[in-house]
């Protein structure tokens, strides 16, 4: 076990892979039901790697004050154990794989706080379904591993800081920055590509146009652009263009002088001046009136604005991030949007994928909203039934992430209103989600299903049938994890290198 962790410390691995290998190695070594590595962020613990927990666990955020076991582990150095008859609620009730929706049987639980450079980093927790798994010997072994686990965390932090320094051209982001209140959850390939693209373009001064359907989270991505830019110490000012009355839009953006119109009793700066030195986020920019569009174009071209009723131009230094769920090209064609402004705003367009194209990200996001509603409603545990998980995967999500949040909240309230016991594990069945059948995608037929017989009526060779079955399982695992081979290997419970060899033999990769 120690040799494996030491080997990983000297190998260049992506942070997520390093930490996942760590928890998987710990779980295999202790032969336990689940292991979780959770990072402390202000007042909550965020799972960064888990093994043996349901898929939505990575999306949950555990408020320390609401989970006494996690609080106890975090509060002391060394190993903390909980007796099998402990009355403290377990944060993983209903989340252990194979025990979905059931209270945990009598079991062992232990964990340790983790520190990096003298500061609390988070916790490592281990759960076993058999009493006695974590005896004195196991506790001693975990104590010996703490230094190696913390060394892995230091290595991961140093690698992250090095990438951040390269990305920001020497402008280091302090490690003590506040936790991200606009976190973007997702592990799908489409989100990974998008985040990488934003990381690269954020530090430029280019205007960015965020494109995407209603509810995909364009505001979150605007916050990320600002946070990763050289303007992050200055304001990010949000303007919802769709909510601006046409008569007030110019004043809101550029300000007005005293007496400019009835009710203008004093000089008032606009949103551009409020964002000076920082970023101005123009949400639903396609809704701006044409008259205001002309003045916005001038501000983009010359860096000058003019308050309504004031002849004196003012210099502003603002980076524009705009967003729309409409086709600006179509608006330009119809004469509702200026072509020159469109070209100014869309110097770097970024398309945000809809939720239906993000694979199992829907379960991570669902985990976030399940935990929020569990705390809000005072429930012991709140989770999804297997048929509910399948319904979430199959639904087309016309309202995207915002719709998912409402669906989970509504289902949780329904469950409680129909008599669910707050002290039990509350499981949301598919029927409670109330998802329209018309918006459910049909399940794809299983590929390469082995034929019952060959064309001449004989049974196929056993090897051919086995190969077809293996090929089907590998493809399904890859499909479920957006082509991620490491994740597929974990769910299939095989070594990643062996999975690649098997895939080549089965003709699934070159």
Short mmCIF file of C-alpha atoms in Angstrom, two decimals:
data_model
loop_
_atom_site.label_atom_id
_atom_site.label_comp_id
_atom_site.label_asym_id
_atom_site.label_seq_id
_atom_site.Cartn_x
_atom_site.Cartn_y
_atom_site.Cartn_z
CA UNK A 1 0.00 0.00 0.00
CA UNK A 2 2.71 2.48 1.01
CA UNK A 3 4.80 1.56 -2.03
CA UNK A 4 1.84 2.30 -4.32
CA UNK A 5 1.33 5.73 -2.77
CA UNK A 6 5.05 6.49 -2.95
CA UNK A 7 5.12 5.47 -6.62
CA UNK A 8 2.25 7.80 -7.43
CA UNK A 9 4.08 10.71 -5.79
CA UNK A 10 6.88 10.61 -8.38
CA UNK A 11 4.63 10.07 -11.40
CA UNK A 12 3.11 12.96 -13.36
CA UNK A 13 -0.63 12.37 -12.97
CA UNK A 14 -3.67 14.62 -13.39
CA UNK A 15 -4.87 15.68 -9.91
CA UNK A 16 -8.22 13.88 -10.24
CA UNK A 17 -6.49 10.65 -11.27
CA UNK A 18 -3.93 10.86 -8.47
CA UNK A 19 -6.59 11.36 -5.79
CA UNK A 20 -8.89 8.69 -7.23
CA UNK A 21 -6.04 6.17 -7.24
CA UNK A 22 -5.34 7.13 -3.65
CA UNK A 23 -8.85 6.42 -2.36
CA UNK A 24 -9.16 3.25 -4.46
CA UNK A 25 -5.87 1.97 -3.02
CA UNK A 26 -7.00 2.76 0.53
CA UNK A 27 -10.30 0.95 0.00
CA UNK A 28 -8.58 -2.12 -1.47
CA UNK A 29 -6.02 -2.20 1.35
CA UNK A 30 -8.61 -2.06 4.13
CA UNK A 31 -11.19 -4.19 2.23
CA UNK A 32 -13.95 -1.81 3.26
CA UNK A 33 -17.23 -0.68 1.76
CA UNK A 34 -16.38 2.93 0.92
CA UNK A 35 -13.62 5.51 1.14
CA UNK A 36 -14.04 9.24 0.61
CA UNK A 37 -11.59 12.13 0.45
CA UNK A 38 -13.27 15.45 1.29
CA UNK A 39 -11.70 18.90 1.07
CA UNK A 40 -12.61 21.66 3.51
CA UNK A 41 -14.02 24.78 1.86
CA UNK A 42 -15.08 27.40 4.38
CA UNK A 43 -17.93 25.73 6.32
CA UNK A 44 -18.44 22.59 4.22
CA UNK A 45 -16.59 19.51 3.00
CA UNK A 46 -16.47 18.79 -0.73
CA UNK A 47 -15.85 15.21 -1.94
CA UNK A 48 -12.95 15.23 -4.39
CA UNK A 49 -12.56 11.45 -4.76
CA UNK A 50 -14.76 8.57 -3.62
CA UNK A 51 -14.80 4.81 -4.03
CA UNK A 52 -17.80 2.71 -3.05
CA UNK A 53 -20.32 5.57 -2.88
CA UNK A 54 -23.16 6.32 -5.31
CA UNK A 55 -22.44 8.47 -8.36
CA UNK A 56 -24.18 11.55 -7.01
CA UNK A 57 -21.89 11.64 -3.93
CA UNK A 58 -19.27 13.74 -5.73
CA UNK A 59 -21.87 16.45 -6.30
CA UNK A 60 -22.83 16.75 -2.65
CA UNK A 61 -21.48 19.32 -0.22
CA UNK A 62 -21.49 18.35 3.45
CA UNK A 63 -21.98 21.28 5.83
CA UNK A 64 -19.69 20.51 8.78
CA UNK A 65 -22.13 21.76 11.41
CA UNK A 66 -24.87 19.46 10.04
CA UNK A 67 -22.73 16.28 10.12
CA UNK A 68 -21.36 15.59 13.62
CA UNK A 69 -19.22 12.62 12.53
CA UNK A 70 -17.40 14.70 9.95
CA UNK A 71 -17.08 17.54 12.45
CA UNK A 72 -15.56 15.18 15.04
CA UNK A 73 -13.03 13.81 12.52
CA UNK A 74 -12.08 17.31 11.38
CA UNK A 75 -11.71 18.64 14.93
CA UNK A 76 -8.84 16.41 16.03
CA UNK A 77 -5.51 15.21 14.71
CA UNK A 78 -5.08 11.50 14.21
CA UNK A 79 -7.58 8.71 13.69
CA UNK A 80 -11.16 8.98 14.95
CA UNK A 81 -13.31 5.85 15.26
CA UNK A 82 -17.03 5.49 15.83
CA UNK A 83 -18.39 2.50 17.71
CA UNK A 84 -20.99 0.45 15.82
CA UNK A 85 -23.74 1.63 18.19
CA UNK A 86 -22.85 5.33 17.89
CA UNK A 87 -25.98 7.48 17.80
CA UNK A 88 -24.34 10.12 15.62
CA UNK A 89 -25.95 10.16 12.14
CA UNK A 90 -23.79 8.86 9.31
CA UNK A 91 -23.35 11.31 6.39
CA UNK A 92 -23.34 8.39 3.95
CA UNK A 93 -26.67 6.87 4.95
CA UNK A 94 -28.18 5.48 1.76
CA UNK A 95 -25.12 6.36 -0.33
CA UNK A 96 -23.08 3.14 -0.05
CA UNK A 97 -23.05 1.18 -3.31
CA UNK A 98 -25.15 -1.93 -2.99
CA UNK A 99 -27.07 -0.47 -0.04
CA UNK A 100 -28.94 2.17 -2.03
CA UNK A 101 -31.96 3.49 -0.20
CA UNK A 102 -31.42 1.30 2.85
CA UNK A 103 -30.20 2.32 6.29
CA UNK A 104 -26.61 1.25 6.83
CA UNK A 105 -26.39 -2.01 8.78
CA UNK A 106 -24.32 -2.12 11.96
CA UNK A 107 -20.93 -1.08 10.67
CA UNK A 108 -17.49 0.33 11.39
CA UNK A 109 -16.45 3.86 10.58
CA UNK A 110 -13.16 5.65 11.01
CA UNK A 111 -11.48 8.70 9.57
CA UNK A 112 -8.70 11.18 9.95
CA UNK A 113 -8.24 14.89 9.51
CA UNK A 114 -5.67 15.95 6.93
CA UNK A 115 -3.35 18.95 7.03
CA UNK A 116 -1.17 20.55 4.38
CA UNK A 117 1.52 23.06 5.37
CA UNK A 118 0.09 23.26 8.86
CA UNK A 119 -3.40 24.18 7.70
CA UNK A 120 -6.52 21.94 7.79
CA UNK A 121 -7.10 20.47 4.32
CA UNK A 122 -10.03 18.12 4.90
CA UNK A 123 -10.76 14.54 5.94
CA UNK A 124 -10.38 10.96 4.78
CA UNK A 125 -13.25 8.65 5.82
CA UNK A 126 -13.58 4.86 5.69
CA UNK A 127 -16.80 2.86 6.12
CA UNK A 128 -17.13 -0.90 6.45
CA UNK A 129 -20.30 -2.97 6.66
CA UNK A 130 -18.79 -5.49 9.07
CA UNK A 131 -18.23 -4.73 12.74
CA UNK A 132 -14.60 -5.14 13.72
CA UNK A 133 -13.10 -4.23 10.35
CA UNK A 134 -11.35 -1.20 11.84
CA UNK A 135 -9.73 -2.68 14.91
CA UNK A 136 -6.53 -1.54 16.59
CA UNK A 137 -4.37 -2.86 13.75
CA UNK A 138 -6.35 -1.05 11.05
CA UNK A 139 -6.26 2.17 13.05
CA UNK A 140 -2.50 1.86 13.42
CA UNK A 141 -2.11 1.30 9.67
CA UNK A 142 -4.18 4.38 8.89
CA UNK A 143 -2.00 6.48 11.22
CA UNK A 144 1.06 5.32 9.28
CA UNK A 145 -0.58 6.32 5.99
CA UNK A 146 -1.56 9.85 7.01
CA UNK A 147 1.84 11.34 6.13
CA UNK A 148 1.78 9.73 2.68
CA UNK A 149 -1.77 10.91 2.01
CA UNK A 150 -0.83 14.45 3.03
CA UNK A 151 2.25 14.25 0.81
CA UNK A 152 0.01 13.33 -2.12
CA UNK A 153 -2.16 16.36 -1.34
CA UNK A 154 0.89 18.63 -1.21
CA UNK A 155 2.06 17.29 -4.57
CA UNK A 156 -1.38 17.89 -6.07
CA UNK A 157 -1.46 21.43 -4.68
CA UNK A 158 2.00 22.28 -6.02
CA UNK A 159 1.07 20.97 -9.46
CA UNK A 160 -2.12 23.05 -9.42
CA UNK A 161 -0.22 26.17 -8.37
CA UNK A 162 2.33 25.62 -11.13
CA UNK A 163 -0.42 25.37 -13.73
CA UNK A 164 -2.08 28.50 -12.32
CA UNK A 165 1.19 30.43 -12.49
CA UNK A 166 1.70 29.42 -16.10
CA UNK A 167 -1.88 30.29 -16.94
CA UNK A 168 -1.77 33.75 -15.36
CA UNK A 169 1.75 34.59 -16.58
CA UNK A 170 3.22 34.83 -13.16
CA UNK A 171 0.25 36.32 -11.36
CA UNK A 172 -0.18 33.83 -8.55
CA UNK A 173 -3.63 33.23 -7.17
CA UNK A 174 -3.27 33.16 -3.42
CA UNK A 175 -3.95 29.78 -1.93
CA UNK A 176 -6.10 31.40 0.72
CA UNK A 177 -8.68 32.71 -1.72
CA UNK A 178 -12.30 32.18 -0.65
CA UNK A 179 -14.10 29.07 -1.78
CA UNK A 180 -15.79 29.32 -5.13
CA UNK A 181 -19.41 30.25 -4.60
CA UNK A 182 -20.06 29.77 -8.31
CA UNK A 183 -18.63 26.28 -8.69
CA UNK A 184 -19.24 24.50 -11.97
CA UNK A 185 -19.95 20.81 -11.40
CA UNK A 186 -19.15 18.34 -14.13
CA UNK A 187 -16.77 15.60 -15.22
CA UNK A 188 -18.04 15.05 -18.76
CA UNK A 189 -15.68 15.49 -21.68
CA UNK A 190 -17.71 18.43 -23.02
CA UNK A 191 -17.44 20.33 -19.72
CA UNK A 192 -13.74 19.48 -19.35
CA UNK A 193 -13.05 20.94 -22.81
CA UNK A 194 -15.13 24.02 -22.04
CA UNK A 195 -13.41 24.71 -18.71
CA UNK A 196 -10.01 24.35 -20.32
CA UNK A 197 -11.01 26.79 -23.06
CA UNK A 198 -12.22 29.32 -20.49
CA UNK A 199 -9.04 28.91 -18.45
CA UNK A 200 -7.01 29.85 -21.52
CA UNK A 201 -9.09 32.77 -22.80
CA UNK A 202 -9.98 34.28 -19.40
CA UNK A 203 -6.62 35.99 -18.98
CA UNK A 204 -6.90 37.73 -22.35
CA UNK A 205 -8.73 41.02 -22.73
CA UNK A 206 -10.94 39.71 -25.54
CA UNK A 207 -14.71 40.25 -25.33
CA UNK A 208 -16.45 36.90 -24.82
CA UNK A 209 -19.90 35.88 -25.99
CA UNK A 210 -21.45 33.00 -24.04
CA UNK A 211 -23.98 31.05 -26.07
CA UNK A 212 -26.38 28.51 -24.65
CA UNK A 213 -29.94 27.52 -23.91
CA UNK A 214 -31.90 28.91 -20.99
CA UNK A 215 -30.78 27.38 -17.71
CA UNK A 216 -27.31 26.10 -18.73
CA UNK A 217 -25.60 28.38 -16.20
CA UNK A 218 -24.16 31.17 -18.36
CA UNK A 219 -23.77 33.40 -15.29
CA UNK A 220 -21.59 30.77 -13.59
CA UNK A 221 -19.27 30.71 -16.58
CA UNK A 222 -19.12 34.52 -16.63
CA UNK A 223 -18.05 34.43 -12.98
CA UNK A 224 -15.36 31.90 -13.86
CA UNK A 225 -14.04 34.10 -16.67
CA UNK A 226 -13.78 37.06 -14.29
CA UNK A 227 -12.26 35.02 -11.46
CA UNK A 228 -9.49 33.68 -13.70
CA UNK A 229 -8.77 37.02 -15.37
CA UNK A 230 -6.24 39.69 -14.42
CA UNK A 231 -9.25 41.83 -13.43
CA UNK A 232 -10.37 39.50 -10.65
CA UNK A 233 -9.55 42.03 -7.90
CA UNK A 234 -11.95 44.53 -9.51
CA UNK A 235 -15.77 44.39 -9.69
CA UNK A 236 -17.86 42.02 -11.77
CA UNK A 237 -21.10 43.88 -12.55
CA UNK A 238 -24.10 41.88 -13.79
CA UNK A 239 -26.71 43.51 -16.03
CA UNK A 240 -29.83 41.60 -17.06
CA UNK A 241 -30.58 43.34 -20.34
CA UNK A 242 -33.96 41.62 -20.66
CA UNK A 243 -35.11 43.27 -17.41
CA UNK A 244 -34.15 46.81 -18.43
CA UNK A 245 -37.13 48.96 -19.51
CA UNK A 246 -36.30 50.61 -22.83
CA UNK A 247 -36.80 54.06 -21.32
CA UNK A 248 -34.23 53.37 -18.58
CA UNK A 249 -31.73 51.13 -20.37
CA UNK A 250 -29.40 53.98 -21.42
CA UNK A 251 -29.39 55.51 -17.94
CA UNK A 252 -28.75 52.14 -16.28
CA UNK A 253 -25.75 51.36 -18.47
CA UNK A 254 -24.16 54.79 -18.88
CA UNK A 255 -25.60 56.85 -15.99
CA UNK A 256 -27.31 60.23 -16.11
CA UNK A 257 -26.76 63.83 -15.09
CA UNK A 258 -28.94 65.74 -12.68
CA UNK A 259 -32.07 66.99 -14.48
CA UNK A 260 -31.58 64.71 -17.50
CA UNK A 261 -35.19 63.58 -17.13
CA UNK A 262 -38.06 63.85 -14.68
CA UNK A 263 -36.96 62.27 -11.41
CA UNK A 264 -33.20 62.64 -12.06
CA UNK A 265 -32.55 64.66 -8.90
CA UNK A 266 -28.82 63.96 -8.78
CA UNK A 267 -25.92 62.77 -10.92
CA UNK A 268 -25.82 58.98 -11.08
CA UNK A 269 -23.08 56.73 -12.50
CA UNK A 270 -24.14 53.77 -14.61
CA UNK A 271 -23.08 50.13 -14.69
CA UNK A 272 -20.08 50.84 -16.93
CA UNK A 273 -18.55 53.16 -14.35
CA UNK A 274 -19.37 50.70 -11.57
CA UNK A 275 -17.42 48.04 -13.48
CA UNK A 276 -14.45 50.30 -14.28
CA UNK A 277 -11.26 48.24 -14.15
CA UNK A 278 -13.28 45.04 -13.96
CA UNK A 279 -15.80 43.05 -15.98
CA UNK A 280 -19.29 43.93 -17.18
CA UNK A 281 -21.53 40.91 -17.74
CA UNK A 282 -24.32 41.69 -20.18
CA UNK A 283 -26.81 38.86 -19.77
CA UNK A 284 -29.43 38.42 -22.54
CA UNK A 285 -27.62 41.04 -24.59
CA UNK A 286 -29.90 40.38 -27.59
CA UNK A 287 -32.72 42.20 -25.76
CA UNK A 288 -31.01 45.60 -25.79
CA UNK A 289 -32.86 48.37 -27.74
CA UNK A 290 -31.19 49.45 -30.98
CA UNK A 291 -30.55 52.99 -29.68
CA UNK A 292 -28.62 51.62 -26.71
CA UNK A 293 -26.77 49.18 -28.96
CA UNK A 294 -25.24 52.14 -30.84
CA UNK A 295 -23.92 53.67 -27.61
CA UNK A 296 -22.65 50.29 -26.43
CA UNK A 297 -20.71 49.95 -29.69
CA UNK A 298 -19.04 53.32 -29.07
CA UNK A 299 -18.02 52.22 -25.58
CA UNK A 300 -16.47 49.05 -26.98
CA UNK A 301 -14.67 50.87 -29.79
CA UNK A 302 -13.33 53.89 -27.93
CA UNK A 303 -13.56 53.04 -24.25
CA UNK A 304 -15.78 56.10 -23.78
CA UNK A 305 -19.24 56.56 -22.37
CA UNK A 306 -21.47 59.56 -21.98
CA UNK A 307 -24.00 59.97 -19.20
CA UNK A 308 -27.52 60.79 -20.29
CA UNK A 309 -27.91 64.59 -20.25
CA UNK A 310 -24.15 65.20 -20.00
CA UNK A 311 -22.01 66.35 -22.94
CA UNK A 312 -18.73 65.30 -21.33
CA UNK A 313 -17.37 61.85 -22.37
CA UNK A 314 -15.83 59.66 -19.69
CA UNK A 315 -13.10 57.07 -20.12
CA UNK A 316 -13.81 53.56 -18.82
CA UNK A 317 -11.71 50.40 -18.80
CA UNK A 318 -14.14 47.50 -18.89
CA UNK A 319 -13.95 43.96 -20.22
CA UNK A 320 -17.24 42.78 -21.71
CA UNK A 321 -18.64 39.30 -21.25
CA UNK A 322 -22.02 38.97 -22.97
CA UNK A 323 -24.49 36.09 -22.99
CA UNK A 324 -27.57 35.13 -24.95
CA UNK A 325 -29.88 32.19 -25.53
CA UNK A 326 -30.92 33.59 -28.89
CA UNK A 327 -29.24 33.52 -32.29
CA UNK A 328 -27.70 36.97 -32.70
CA UNK A 329 -27.08 36.15 -36.36
CA UNK A 330 -30.82 35.77 -36.87
CA UNK A 331 -31.46 39.03 -35.01
CA UNK A 332 -28.93 40.78 -37.26
CA UNK A 333 -30.65 39.35 -40.33
CA UNK A 334 -34.02 40.59 -39.08
CA UNK A 335 -32.68 44.05 -38.29
CA UNK A 336 -33.10 43.72 -34.53
CA UNK A 337 -29.39 43.70 -33.70
CA UNK A 338 -26.56 45.74 -35.13
CA UNK A 339 -24.13 43.73 -37.24
CA UNK A 340 -21.13 45.84 -36.16
CA UNK A 341 -21.98 45.31 -32.48
CA UNK A 342 -22.43 41.59 -33.05
CA UNK A 343 -18.93 41.35 -34.50
CA UNK A 344 -17.51 43.34 -31.60
CA UNK A 345 -19.15 41.14 -28.97
CA UNK A 346 -18.44 37.80 -30.63
CA UNK A 347 -14.66 38.13 -30.89
CA UNK A 348 -14.52 34.89 -28.89
CA UNK A 349 -17.82 32.98 -28.80
CA UNK A 350 -18.12 30.09 -26.34
CA UNK A 351 -20.94 27.55 -26.65
CA UNK A 352 -22.10 26.03 -23.36
CA UNK A 353 -23.43 22.48 -23.84
CA UNK A 354 -26.99 21.68 -22.74
CA UNK A 355 -27.45 19.28 -19.84
CA UNK A 356 -28.68 16.46 -22.12
CA UNK A 357 -25.23 16.38 -23.75
CA UNK A 358 -23.32 16.11 -20.47
CA UNK A 359 -23.84 12.43 -19.68
CA UNK A 360 -23.60 11.54 -16.00
CA UNK A 361 -23.04 15.16 -14.96
CA UNK A 362 -26.78 15.15 -14.32
CA UNK A 363 -26.20 12.84 -11.34
CA UNK A 364 -23.43 15.02 -9.90
CA UNK A 365 -25.69 18.04 -10.11
CA UNK A 366 -28.57 16.05 -8.66
CA UNK A 367 -26.32 15.15 -5.70
CA UNK A 368 -25.76 18.83 -5.01
CA UNK A 369 -29.49 19.57 -4.95
CA UNK A 370 -30.31 16.44 -2.95
CA UNK A 371 -27.96 17.51 -0.17
CA UNK A 372 -29.30 21.07 -0.22
CA UNK A 373 -32.87 19.83 0.14
CA UNK A 374 -31.90 17.28 2.78
CA UNK A 375 -30.56 20.11 4.93
CA UNK A 376 -33.41 22.48 4.09
CA UNK A 377 -36.10 19.94 5.01
CA UNK A 378 -34.30 18.51 8.03
CA UNK A 379 -34.04 14.97 6.63
CA UNK A 380 -31.70 12.26 7.82
CA UNK A 381 -30.87 11.29 4.24
CA UNK A 382 -32.20 12.01 0.77
CA UNK A 383 -31.27 9.97 -2.28
CA UNK A 384 -32.43 8.77 -5.68
CA UNK A 385 -33.86 5.36 -6.48
CA UNK A 386 -32.29 3.54 -9.43
CA UNK A 387 -35.32 4.21 -11.64
CA UNK A 388 -35.07 7.92 -10.77
CA UNK A 389 -31.39 7.97 -11.79
CA UNK A 390 -32.32 6.37 -15.11
CA UNK A 391 -35.12 8.89 -15.63
CA UNK A 392 -32.70 11.76 -15.04
CA UNK A 393 -30.30 10.33 -17.61
CA UNK A 394 -33.00 9.83 -20.22
CA UNK A 395 -34.82 13.15 -19.84
CA UNK A 396 -33.99 15.83 -22.43
CA UNK A 397 -33.90 18.74 -19.95
CA UNK A 398 -35.32 21.61 -22.01
CA UNK A 399 -34.79 23.84 -18.95
CA UNK A 400 -31.31 22.43 -18.31
CA UNK A 401 -29.62 22.79 -14.89
CA UNK A 402 -32.21 25.24 -13.57
CA UNK A 403 -34.97 22.76 -14.38
CA UNK A 404 -33.06 19.94 -12.66
CA UNK A 405 -32.79 22.00 -9.49
CA UNK A 406 -36.54 22.62 -9.49
CA UNK A 407 -37.34 18.97 -10.22
CA UNK A 408 -35.27 17.72 -7.26
CA UNK A 409 -36.66 20.36 -4.88
CA UNK A 410 -40.24 19.65 -5.93
CA UNK A 411 -39.81 15.87 -5.58
CA UNK A 412 -38.28 16.22 -2.09
CA UNK A 413 -41.17 18.37 -0.90
CA UNK A 414 -43.68 15.91 -2.40
CA UNK A 415 -42.04 13.02 -0.56
CA UNK A 416 -42.28 14.81 2.78
CA UNK A 417 -45.83 16.00 2.14
CA UNK A 418 -46.87 12.41 1.42
CA UNK A 419 -45.72 11.22 4.82
CA UNK A 420 -42.02 10.36 4.43
CA UNK A 421 -40.41 10.00 7.86
CA UNK A 422 -37.71 12.64 8.29
CA UNK A 423 -35.69 10.24 10.48
CA UNK A 424 -35.55 7.57 7.78
CA UNK A 425 -33.71 7.51 4.46
CA UNK A 426 -36.02 9.26 2.00
CA UNK A 427 -35.71 7.77 -1.48
CA UNK A 428 -37.08 9.66 -4.47
CA UNK A 429 -38.68 7.30 -6.97
CA UNK A 430 -39.00 8.19 -10.66
CA UNK A 431 -42.72 8.93 -10.28
CA UNK A 432 -42.00 11.74 -7.80
CA UNK A 433 -39.81 13.51 -10.37
CA UNK A 434 -42.82 14.02 -12.63
CA UNK A 435 -40.78 14.08 -15.84
CA UNK A 436 -42.77 14.18 -19.07
CA UNK A 437 -42.66 10.95 -21.07
CA UNK A 438 -42.57 12.98 -24.28
CA UNK A 439 -39.18 14.37 -23.26
CA UNK A 440 -37.61 11.02 -22.40
CA UNK A 441 -35.00 9.73 -24.80
CA UNK A 442 -35.42 6.07 -25.79
CA UNK A 443 -32.86 3.68 -24.41
CA UNK A 444 -30.31 2.67 -27.03
CA UNK A 445 -30.39 -1.02 -27.97
CA UNK A 446 -27.58 -3.01 -26.49
CA UNK A 447 -24.74 -3.19 -29.05
CA UNK A 448 -23.23 -6.47 -30.12
CA UNK A 449 -25.73 -8.64 -28.23
CA UNK A 450 -24.56 -12.20 -28.83
CA UNK A 451 -26.90 -14.10 -31.15
CA UNK A 452 -28.80 -17.00 -29.68
CA UNK A 453 -27.75 -19.11 -32.65
CA UNK A 454 -25.63 -18.76 -35.77
CA UNK A 455 -27.38 -18.43 -39.18
CA UNK A 456 -27.32 -22.21 -39.67
CA UNK A 457 -29.06 -22.75 -36.33
CA UNK A 458 -26.00 -23.85 -34.36
CA UNK A 459 -24.89 -22.24 -31.13
CA UNK A 460 -22.03 -19.74 -31.50
CA UNK A 461 -18.61 -20.67 -30.21
CA UNK A 462 -18.27 -19.96 -26.50
CA UNK A 463 -15.34 -17.59 -27.08
CA UNK A 464 -17.35 -15.58 -29.60
CA UNK A 465 -20.27 -15.28 -27.18
CA UNK A 466 -17.97 -14.23 -24.34
CA UNK A 467 -16.21 -11.67 -26.55
CA UNK A 468 -19.54 -10.19 -27.63
CA UNK A 469 -20.68 -9.93 -24.02
CA UNK A 470 -17.41 -8.29 -22.92
CA UNK A 471 -17.52 -5.89 -25.86
CA UNK A 472 -21.06 -4.88 -24.89
CA UNK A 473 -20.14 -4.28 -21.24
CA UNK A 474 -17.05 -2.23 -22.07
CA UNK A 475 -19.01 -0.06 -24.49
CA UNK A 476 -21.80 0.50 -21.98
CA UNK A 477 -19.28 1.46 -19.27
CA UNK A 478 -17.55 3.91 -21.62
CA UNK A 479 -20.89 5.37 -22.68
CA UNK A 480 -21.95 5.83 -19.05
CA UNK A 481 -18.69 7.66 -18.25
CA UNK A 482 -18.39 9.80 -21.40
CA UNK A 483 -15.50 7.80 -22.85
CA UNK A 484 -13.37 7.99 -19.67
CA UNK A 485 -11.36 4.75 -19.66
CA UNK A 486 -10.20 5.08 -16.05
CA UNK A 487 -13.77 5.53 -14.80
CA UNK A 488 -14.94 2.62 -16.96
CA UNK A 489 -12.19 0.44 -15.49
CA UNK A 490 -13.34 1.30 -11.97
CA UNK A 491 -16.97 0.42 -12.63
CA UNK A 492 -15.96 -2.81 -14.37
CA UNK A 493 -13.57 -3.56 -11.47
CA UNK A 494 -10.55 -4.24 -13.70
CA UNK A 495 -7.10 -2.71 -13.87
CA UNK A 496 -7.00 0.18 -16.42
CA UNK A 497 -4.03 -1.30 -18.28
CA UNK A 498 -5.81 -4.65 -18.56
CA UNK A 499 -8.93 -2.89 -19.84
CA UNK A 500 -6.93 -1.23 -22.63
CA UNK A 501 -5.43 -4.60 -23.60
CA UNK A 502 -8.88 -6.21 -23.61
CA UNK A 503 -10.30 -3.36 -25.68
CA UNK A 504 -7.58 -3.80 -28.30
CA UNK A 505 -8.21 -7.53 -28.46
CA UNK A 506 -11.95 -6.92 -28.87
CA UNK A 507 -11.35 -4.37 -31.61
CA UNK A 508 -12.65 -1.43 -29.59
CA UNK A 509 -9.47 0.58 -29.97
CA UNK A 510 -6.47 0.56 -32.26
#
